[in-house]
Every structure is written in structure tokens, then in C-alpha cells.
PDB file of C-alpha atoms in Angstrom:
ATOM      1  CA  MET A 531    -101.076 141.203 109.581  1.00 49.00           C
ATOM      2  CA  SER A 532    -100.174 140.489 106.056  1.00 65.00           C
ATOM      3  CA  ASN A 533     -96.975 138.827 104.758  1.00 82.00           C
ATOM      4  CA  GLU A 534     -96.215 142.021 103.013  1.00 88.00           C
ATOM      5  CA  LYS A 535     -96.046 143.635 106.321  1.00 90.00           C
ATOM      6  CA  LEU A 536     -93.831 141.003 107.571  1.00 90.00           C
ATOM      7  CA  ASP A 537     -91.566 141.219 104.690  1.00 92.00           C
ATOM      8  CA  SER A 538     -91.244 145.018 105.088  1.00 95.00           C
ATOM      9  CA  LEU A 539     -90.411 144.592 108.859  1.00 95.00           C
ATOM     10  CA  ARG A 540     -87.733 142.120 107.816  1.00 95.00           C
ATOM     11  CA  ASP A 541     -86.252 144.355 105.317  1.00 97.00           C
ATOM     12  CA  GLU A 542     -86.207 147.072 107.906  1.00 97.00           C
ATOM     13  CA  LEU A 543     -84.388 144.658 110.360  1.00 97.00           C
ATOM     14  CA  ASP A 544     -81.923 143.742 107.667  1.00 97.00           C
ATOM     15  CA  GLN A 545     -81.230 147.483 107.281  1.00 98.00           C
ATOM     16  CA  VAL A 546     -80.849 148.093 110.919  1.00 98.00           C
ATOM     17  CA  ASN A 547     -78.425 144.974 111.244  1.00 98.00           C
ATOM     18  CA  MET A 548     -76.249 146.645 108.505  1.00 98.00           C
ATOM     19  CA  GLU A 549     -76.145 149.902 110.228  1.00 98.00           C
ATOM     20  CA  ILE A 550     -75.173 148.317 113.545  1.00 98.00           C
ATOM     21  CA  LEU A 551     -72.535 146.322 111.715  1.00 98.00           C
ATOM     22  CA  SER A 552     -71.113 149.473 110.211  1.00 98.00           C
ATOM     23  CA  LEU A 553     -71.040 151.235 113.614  1.00 98.00           C
ATOM     24  CA  ILE A 554     -69.428 148.262 115.411  1.00 98.00           C
ATOM     25  CA  ASN A 555     -66.673 148.379 112.869  1.00 98.00           C
ATOM     26  CA  ARG A 556     -66.355 152.154 113.002  1.00 98.00           C
ATOM     27  CA  ARG A 557     -66.013 151.662 116.906  1.00 98.00           C
ATOM     28  CA  GLY A 558     -63.214 149.073 116.234  1.00 98.00           C
ATOM     29  CA  GLU A 559     -61.360 151.586 114.133  1.00 97.00           C
ATOM     30  CA  LEU A 560     -61.691 154.269 116.888  1.00 97.00           C
ATOM     31  CA  VAL A 561     -60.496 151.773 119.531  1.00 95.00           C
ATOM     32  CA  LYS A 562     -57.503 151.075 117.355  1.00 94.00           C
ATOM     33  CA  GLU A 563     -56.722 154.750 117.158  1.00 93.00           C
ATOM     34  CA  THR A 564     -57.134 155.203 120.838  1.00 92.00           C
ATOM     35  CA  ALA A 565     -54.747 152.471 121.594  1.00 89.00           C
ATOM     36  CA  LYS A 566     -52.162 154.049 119.368  1.00 87.00           C
ATOM     37  CA  ALA A 567     -52.714 157.264 121.221  1.00 86.00           C
ATOM     38  CA  LYS A 568     -52.098 155.608 124.456  1.00 83.00           C
ATOM     39  CA  VAL A 569     -49.100 153.478 123.364  1.00 75.00           C
ATOM     40  CA  ASN A 570     -46.573 155.232 125.582  1.00 67.00           C
ATOM     41  CA  GLN A 571     -48.531 154.126 128.504  1.00 69.00           C
ATOM     42  CA  GLY A 572     -47.585 150.537 128.035  1.00 64.00           C
ATOM     43  CA  PRO A 573     -49.633 147.292 127.102  1.00 61.00           C
ATOM     44  CA  ASP A 574     -51.432 147.137 130.707  1.00 62.00           C
ATOM     45  CA  LYS A 575     -53.114 150.390 130.078  1.00 66.00           C
ATOM     46  CA  LYS A 576     -55.321 148.953 127.170  1.00 74.00           C
ATOM     47  CA  TYR A 577     -58.068 147.964 129.574  1.00 82.00           C
ATOM     48  CA  ASP A 578     -59.307 150.901 131.596  1.00 88.00           C
ATOM     49  CA  PRO A 579     -62.079 149.950 134.020  1.00 92.00           C
ATOM     50  CA  VAL A 580     -62.800 153.550 135.016  1.00 93.00           C
ATOM     51  CA  ARG A 581     -63.314 154.480 131.454  1.00 93.00           C
ATOM     52  CA  GLU A 582     -65.492 151.284 130.809  1.00 96.00           C
ATOM     53  CA  HIS A 583     -67.546 152.220 133.924  1.00 97.00           C
ATOM     54  CA  GLN A 584     -68.057 155.792 132.610  1.00 96.00           C
ATOM     55  CA  MET A 585     -69.173 154.469 129.312  1.00 97.00           C
ATOM     56  CA  LEU A 586     -71.650 152.014 130.779  1.00 98.00           C
ATOM     57  CA  GLU A 587     -73.091 154.835 132.912  1.00 98.00           C
ATOM     58  CA  LYS A 588     -73.638 157.025 130.023  1.00 98.00           C
ATOM     59  CA  LEU A 589     -75.340 154.141 128.266  1.00 98.00           C
ATOM     60  CA  LYS A 590     -77.711 153.521 130.999  1.00 98.00           C
ATOM     61  CA  ASN A 591     -78.543 157.054 131.434  1.00 98.00           C
ATOM     62  CA  HIS A 592     -79.448 157.154 127.675  1.00 98.00           C
ATOM     63  CA  ASN A 593     -81.272 153.899 127.524  1.00 98.00           C
ATOM     64  CA  GLU A 594     -84.975 154.428 126.529  1.00 98.00           C
ATOM     65  CA  GLY A 595     -85.751 150.770 126.069  1.00 97.00           C
ATOM     66  CA  PRO A 596     -87.342 148.345 125.067  1.00 97.00           C
ATOM     67  CA  PHE A 597     -84.182 146.590 126.265  1.00 98.00           C
ATOM     68  CA  GLN A 598     -83.545 146.703 130.019  1.00 97.00           C
ATOM     69  CA  ASP A 599     -80.422 148.290 131.204  1.00 98.00           C
ATOM     70  CA  ALA A 600     -78.988 144.844 132.261  1.00 98.00           C
ATOM     71  CA  THR A 601     -79.298 143.671 128.718  1.00 98.00           C
ATOM     72  CA  ILE A 602     -77.710 146.846 127.182  1.00 98.00           C
ATOM     73  CA  ILE A 603     -74.802 146.533 129.687  1.00 98.00           C
ATOM     74  CA  HIS A 604     -74.352 142.879 128.718  1.00 98.00           C
ATOM     75  CA  LEU A 605     -74.239 143.595 125.054  1.00 98.00           C
ATOM     76  CA  PHE A 606     -71.860 146.529 125.418  1.00 98.00           C
ATOM     77  CA  LYS A 607     -69.520 144.538 127.624  1.00 98.00           C
ATOM     78  CA  GLU A 608     -69.226 142.100 124.765  1.00 98.00           C
ATOM     79  CA  ILE A 609     -68.660 144.948 122.354  1.00 98.00           C
ATOM     80  CA  PHE A 610     -65.956 146.285 124.664  1.00 97.00           C
ATOM     81  CA  LYS A 611     -64.299 142.912 124.958  1.00 97.00           C
ATOM     82  CA  ALA A 612     -64.196 142.471 121.285  1.00 97.00           C
ATOM     83  CA  GLY A 613     -62.416 145.923 121.026  1.00 96.00           C
ATOM     84  CA  LEU A 614     -59.921 144.865 123.727  1.00 93.00           C
ATOM     85  CA  GLU A 615     -59.057 141.758 121.757  1.00 93.00           C
ATOM     86  CA  LEU A 616     -58.650 143.884 118.588  1.00 92.00           C
ATOM     87  CA  GLN A 617     -55.927 146.086 120.501  1.00 86.00           C
ATOM     88  CA  GLU A 618     -54.195 142.924 121.907  1.00 82.00           C
ATOM     89  CA  LYS A 619     -53.951 141.547 118.400  1.00 77.00           C
ATOM     90  CA  ASP A 620     -52.441 144.833 117.173  1.00 71.00           C
ATOM     91  CA  TYR A 621     -50.043 145.002 120.006  1.00 63.00           C
ATOM     92  CA  SER A 622     -48.796 141.412 119.637  1.00 68.00           C
ATOM     93  CA  LYS A 623     -48.004 142.406 115.917  1.00 69.00           C
ATOM     94  CA  GLU A 624     -46.142 145.405 117.001  1.00 65.00           C
ATOM     95  CA  MET A 625     -44.104 143.210 119.416  1.00 66.00           C
ATOM     96  CA  LEU A 626     -43.065 140.958 116.466  1.00 63.00           C
ATOM     97  CA  VAL A 627     -41.957 143.790 114.271  1.00 58.00           C
TER      98      VAL A 627
ATOM     99  CA  MET B 444     -50.212 162.043 120.282  1.00 49.00           C
ATOM    100  CA  SER B 445     -51.584 164.658 122.450  1.00 65.00           C
ATOM    101  CA  ASN B 446     -54.184 164.262 125.263  1.00 82.00           C
ATOM    102  CA  GLU B 447     -56.483 166.512 123.200  1.00 88.00           C
ATOM    103  CA  LYS B 448     -56.402 163.879 120.479  1.00 90.00           C
ATOM    104  CA  LEU B 449     -57.168 161.245 123.077  1.00 90.00           C
ATOM    105  CA  ASP B 450     -60.007 163.251 124.466  1.00 92.00           C
ATOM    106  CA  SER B 451     -61.586 163.823 120.913  1.00 95.00           C
ATOM    107  CA  LEU B 452     -61.303 160.096 120.152  1.00 95.00           C
ATOM    108  CA  ARG B 453     -63.123 159.255 123.439  1.00 95.00           C
ATOM    109  CA  ASP B 454     -65.848 161.813 122.624  1.00 97.00           C
ATOM    110  CA  GLU B 455     -66.156 160.068 119.193  1.00 97.00           C
ATOM    111  CA  LEU B 456     -66.380 156.647 120.900  1.00 97.00           C
ATOM    112  CA  ASP B 457     -69.035 157.835 123.209  1.00 97.00           C
ATOM    113  CA  GLN B 458     -71.022 159.212 120.221  1.00 98.00           C
ATOM    114  CA  VAL B 459     -70.638 155.956 118.369  1.00 98.00           C
ATOM    115  CA  ASN B 460     -71.896 153.973 121.718  1.00 98.00           C
ATOM    116  CA  MET B 461     -75.028 156.222 121.705  1.00 98.00           C
ATOM    117  CA  GLU B 462     -75.700 155.655 118.086  1.00 98.00           C
ATOM    118  CA  ILE B 463     -75.277 151.769 118.600  1.00 98.00           C
ATOM    119  CA  LEU B 464     -77.469 151.989 121.738  1.00 98.00           C
ATOM    120  CA  SER B 465     -80.143 153.718 119.738  1.00 98.00           C
ATOM    121  CA  LEU B 466     -80.079 151.209 116.911  1.00 98.00           C
ATOM    122  CA  ILE B 467     -80.102 148.235 119.340  1.00 98.00           C
ATOM    123  CA  ASN B 468     -83.228 149.604 120.709  1.00 98.00           C
ATOM    124  CA  ARG B 469     -84.850 150.384 117.356  1.00 98.00           C
ATOM    125  CA  ARG B 470     -84.077 146.678 116.421  1.00 98.00           C
ATOM    126  CA  GLY B 471     -85.914 145.687 119.668  1.00 98.00           C
ATOM    127  CA  GLU B 472     -88.995 147.572 118.644  1.00 97.00           C
ATOM    128  CA  LEU B 473     -88.828 145.942 115.085  1.00 97.00           C
ATOM    129  CA  VAL B 474     -88.516 142.425 116.714  1.00 95.00           C
ATOM    130  CA  LYS B 475     -91.447 143.081 118.881  1.00 94.00           C
ATOM    131  CA  GLU B 476     -93.552 144.256 115.731  1.00 93.00           C
ATOM    132  CA  THR B 477     -92.446 141.225 113.911  1.00 92.00           C
ATOM    133  CA  ALA B 478     -93.557 138.944 116.751  1.00 89.00           C
ATOM    134  CA  LYS B 479     -96.928 140.453 116.628  1.00 87.00           C
ATOM    135  CA  ALA B 480     -97.109 139.909 112.916  1.00 86.00           C
ATOM    136  CA  LYS B 481     -96.446 136.215 113.498  1.00 83.00           C
ATOM    137  CA  VAL B 482     -98.717 135.714 116.434  1.00 75.00           C
ATOM    138  CA  ASN B 483    -100.861 133.351 114.600  1.00 67.00           C
ATOM    139  CA  GLN B 484     -98.060 131.060 113.999  1.00 68.00           C
ATOM    140  CA  GLY B 485     -97.818 130.169 117.718  1.00 64.00           C
ATOM    141  CA  PRO B 486     -94.980 130.866 120.289  1.00 61.00           C
ATOM    142  CA  ASP B 487     -92.663 128.058 118.902  1.00 62.00           C
ATOM    143  CA  LYS B 488     -92.228 130.180 115.759  1.00 66.00           C
ATOM    144  CA  LYS B 489     -90.574 133.009 117.536  1.00 74.00           C
ATOM    145  CA  TYR B 490     -87.055 131.449 117.011  1.00 82.00           C
ATOM    146  CA  ASP B 491     -86.532 131.018 113.332  1.00 88.00           C
ATOM    147  CA  PRO B 492     -83.065 129.503 112.667  1.00 92.00           C
ATOM    148  CA  VAL B 493     -83.280 129.764 108.810  1.00 93.00           C
ATOM    149  CA  ARG B 494     -83.989 133.663 109.147  1.00 93.00           C
ATOM    150  CA  GLU B 495     -81.213 133.931 111.700  1.00 96.00           C
ATOM    151  CA  HIS B 496     -78.841 132.030 109.344  1.00 97.00           C
ATOM    152  CA  GLN B 497     -79.871 134.445 106.597  1.00 96.00           C
ATOM    153  CA  MET B 498     -79.140 137.447 108.616  1.00 97.00           C
ATOM    154  CA  LEU B 499     -75.791 136.164 109.655  1.00 98.00           C
ATOM    155  CA  GLU B 500     -74.795 135.365 106.099  1.00 98.00           C
ATOM    156  CA  LYS B 501     -75.752 138.939 105.038  1.00 98.00           C
ATOM    157  CA  LEU B 502     -73.637 140.463 107.920  1.00 98.00           C
ATOM    158  CA  LYS B 503     -70.583 138.297 106.984  1.00 98.00           C
ATOM    159  CA  ASN B 504     -70.969 139.522 103.328  1.00 98.00           C
ATOM    160  CA  HIS B 505     -71.045 143.071 104.255  1.00 98.00           C
ATOM    161  CA  ASN B 506     -68.282 142.883 106.911  1.00 98.00           C
ATOM    162  CA  GLU B 507     -65.494 145.029 106.016  1.00 98.00           C
ATOM    163  CA  GLY B 508     -63.528 144.843 109.311  1.00 97.00           C
ATOM    164  CA  PRO B 509     -61.458 145.633 111.448  1.00 97.00           C
ATOM    165  CA  PHE B 510     -63.551 142.973 113.323  1.00 98.00           C
ATOM    166  CA  GLN B 511     -63.321 139.438 111.922  1.00 97.00           C
ATOM    167  CA  ASP B 512     -66.516 137.625 110.784  1.00 98.00           C
ATOM    168  CA  ALA B 513     -66.326 135.294 113.882  1.00 98.00           C
ATOM    169  CA  THR B 514     -66.368 138.328 116.257  1.00 98.00           C
ATOM    170  CA  ILE B 515     -69.237 139.949 114.325  1.00 98.00           C
ATOM    171  CA  ILE B 516     -71.251 136.567 114.346  1.00 98.00           C
ATOM    172  CA  HIS B 517     -70.695 136.340 118.133  1.00 98.00           C
ATOM    173  CA  LEU B 518     -71.809 139.877 118.720  1.00 98.00           C
ATOM    174  CA  PHE B 519     -75.042 139.501 116.688  1.00 98.00           C
ATOM    175  CA  LYS B 520     -75.884 136.088 118.095  1.00 98.00           C
ATOM    176  CA  GLU B 521     -75.989 138.060 121.589  1.00 98.00           C
ATOM    177  CA  ILE B 522     -78.097 140.817 119.953  1.00 98.00           C
ATOM    178  CA  PHE B 523     -80.571 138.233 118.562  1.00 97.00           C
ATOM    179  CA  LYS B 524     -80.628 136.306 121.733  1.00 97.00           C
ATOM    180  CA  ALA B 525     -81.604 139.471 123.614  1.00 97.00           C
ATOM    181  CA  GLY B 526     -84.392 140.048 120.865  1.00 96.00           C
ATOM    182  CA  LEU B 527     -85.731 136.576 121.496  1.00 93.00           C
ATOM    183  CA  GLU B 528     -85.832 137.173 125.237  1.00 93.00           C
ATOM    184  CA  LEU B 529     -87.910 140.451 124.619  1.00 92.00           C
ATOM    185  CA  GLN B 530     -90.432 138.410 122.501  1.00 86.00           C
ATOM    186  CA  GLU B 531     -90.679 135.751 125.097  1.00 82.00           C
ATOM    187  CA  LYS B 532     -91.371 138.424 127.834  1.00 77.00           C
ATOM    188  CA  ASP B 533     -93.967 139.991 125.727  1.00 72.00           C
ATOM    189  CA  TYR B 534     -95.690 136.556 125.075  1.00 64.00           C
ATOM    190  CA  SER B 535     -95.622 135.631 128.616  1.00 69.00           C
ATOM    191  CA  LYS B 536     -97.503 139.042 129.318  1.00 69.00           C
ATOM    192  CA  GLU B 537    -100.115 138.185 126.611  1.00 65.00           C
ATOM    193  CA  MET B 538    -100.621 134.772 128.251  1.00 66.00           C
ATOM    194  CA  LEU B 539    -101.312 136.467 131.626  1.00 63.00           C
ATOM    195  CA  VAL B 540    -103.893 138.937 130.152  1.00 58.00           C
TER     196      VAL B 540
END
């Protein structure tokens, strides 16, 4: 395969990286909004294992590969954890006001 | 905020999850194609630290938050690692043929 082909694949990879970046940050904004919507339920309600389980099940059901379910679950658990940290940071800020 | 608002945010989160899933798998396909394009360079060329550094720099430059650069770097390193594992699995299969 030519170097041109390799360059074109790398350009496409960069493009997909940027789209994933944009969606992860969009997800972060939605998580923050969701946390605000749940604010009356108290800080211990930010982590919702039932909801997380539901999201992971949906992801497994829609996973068409090439990544295996276990890899997808691992990656999304990291994404969920980052979202949770974002909420906790926001909550700490609120407590300081 | 009403429960309707919360439900609507959760629907949107599910939608974004599916879009991220789809892009992560699209990325996996591109990584496999890239590995094929590099096949003459040998198996030790699958991990390319210079290329990884370039991708991470681009991601940092395009990161508009709410996630901090460190979080984005962490998540993408996990995504890259998964891609590398995918290539290694493919290479092992080739060796068995």
C-alpha cells in the first residue's frame, strides 16, 4: 500500500479523533446539566449504578465491533468516571459559594 | 427541574453514547486498515510513539472543555491502547495462518 494511502488513513483517524473529542465534551456538558437537574436529591445521588448498568447494556446491545464488548465496557466506564469527577468538582464549587 | 427534563437529558446522553460507540468502532476499523498498510514494516512498528504524541497534541489543541486536557489525554490513551490490542490480535492471527 502506498504512503499516500497511509497518509489518507491517518488524516481520517485524526478526523475521527476530533469527532470523538467533541462528543466526549458534549457528553460532559450533558452530565453537568443532569447533575443540576438532580441537585435536590443530594450529592450521594450523583453516582447511579442502576443507570450506569442500563447504559452499559444498551452499549453492548448496539456494539457491532471490531472492538469486543469487554473493551467497549472498559472504555465507557472510564468515560463515565471522568463525568462523575466533573460533577464532583462542580458540587465542591457549589459548597464553597 | 422536572422529571421530564431529566428524562430528556438522559435520552440525549444515550444518543451521545451511541455516537461515541459508533466512532470508537469506526476508529478500530481505521486502525486495522492502517496496520495492514504498515505490514511490511514488521510487528514492532505497530506502536508509534511519535504519531501518538502528535495525535495527543492535536487533541489538546482542539479541547474546548468541560473536560480538562489531562482527562482527555487519559481517555484517548485508553482508546489508543485498545486499538493497539486490536492490531496485535490481528497480527497473531496472521502468524497462525
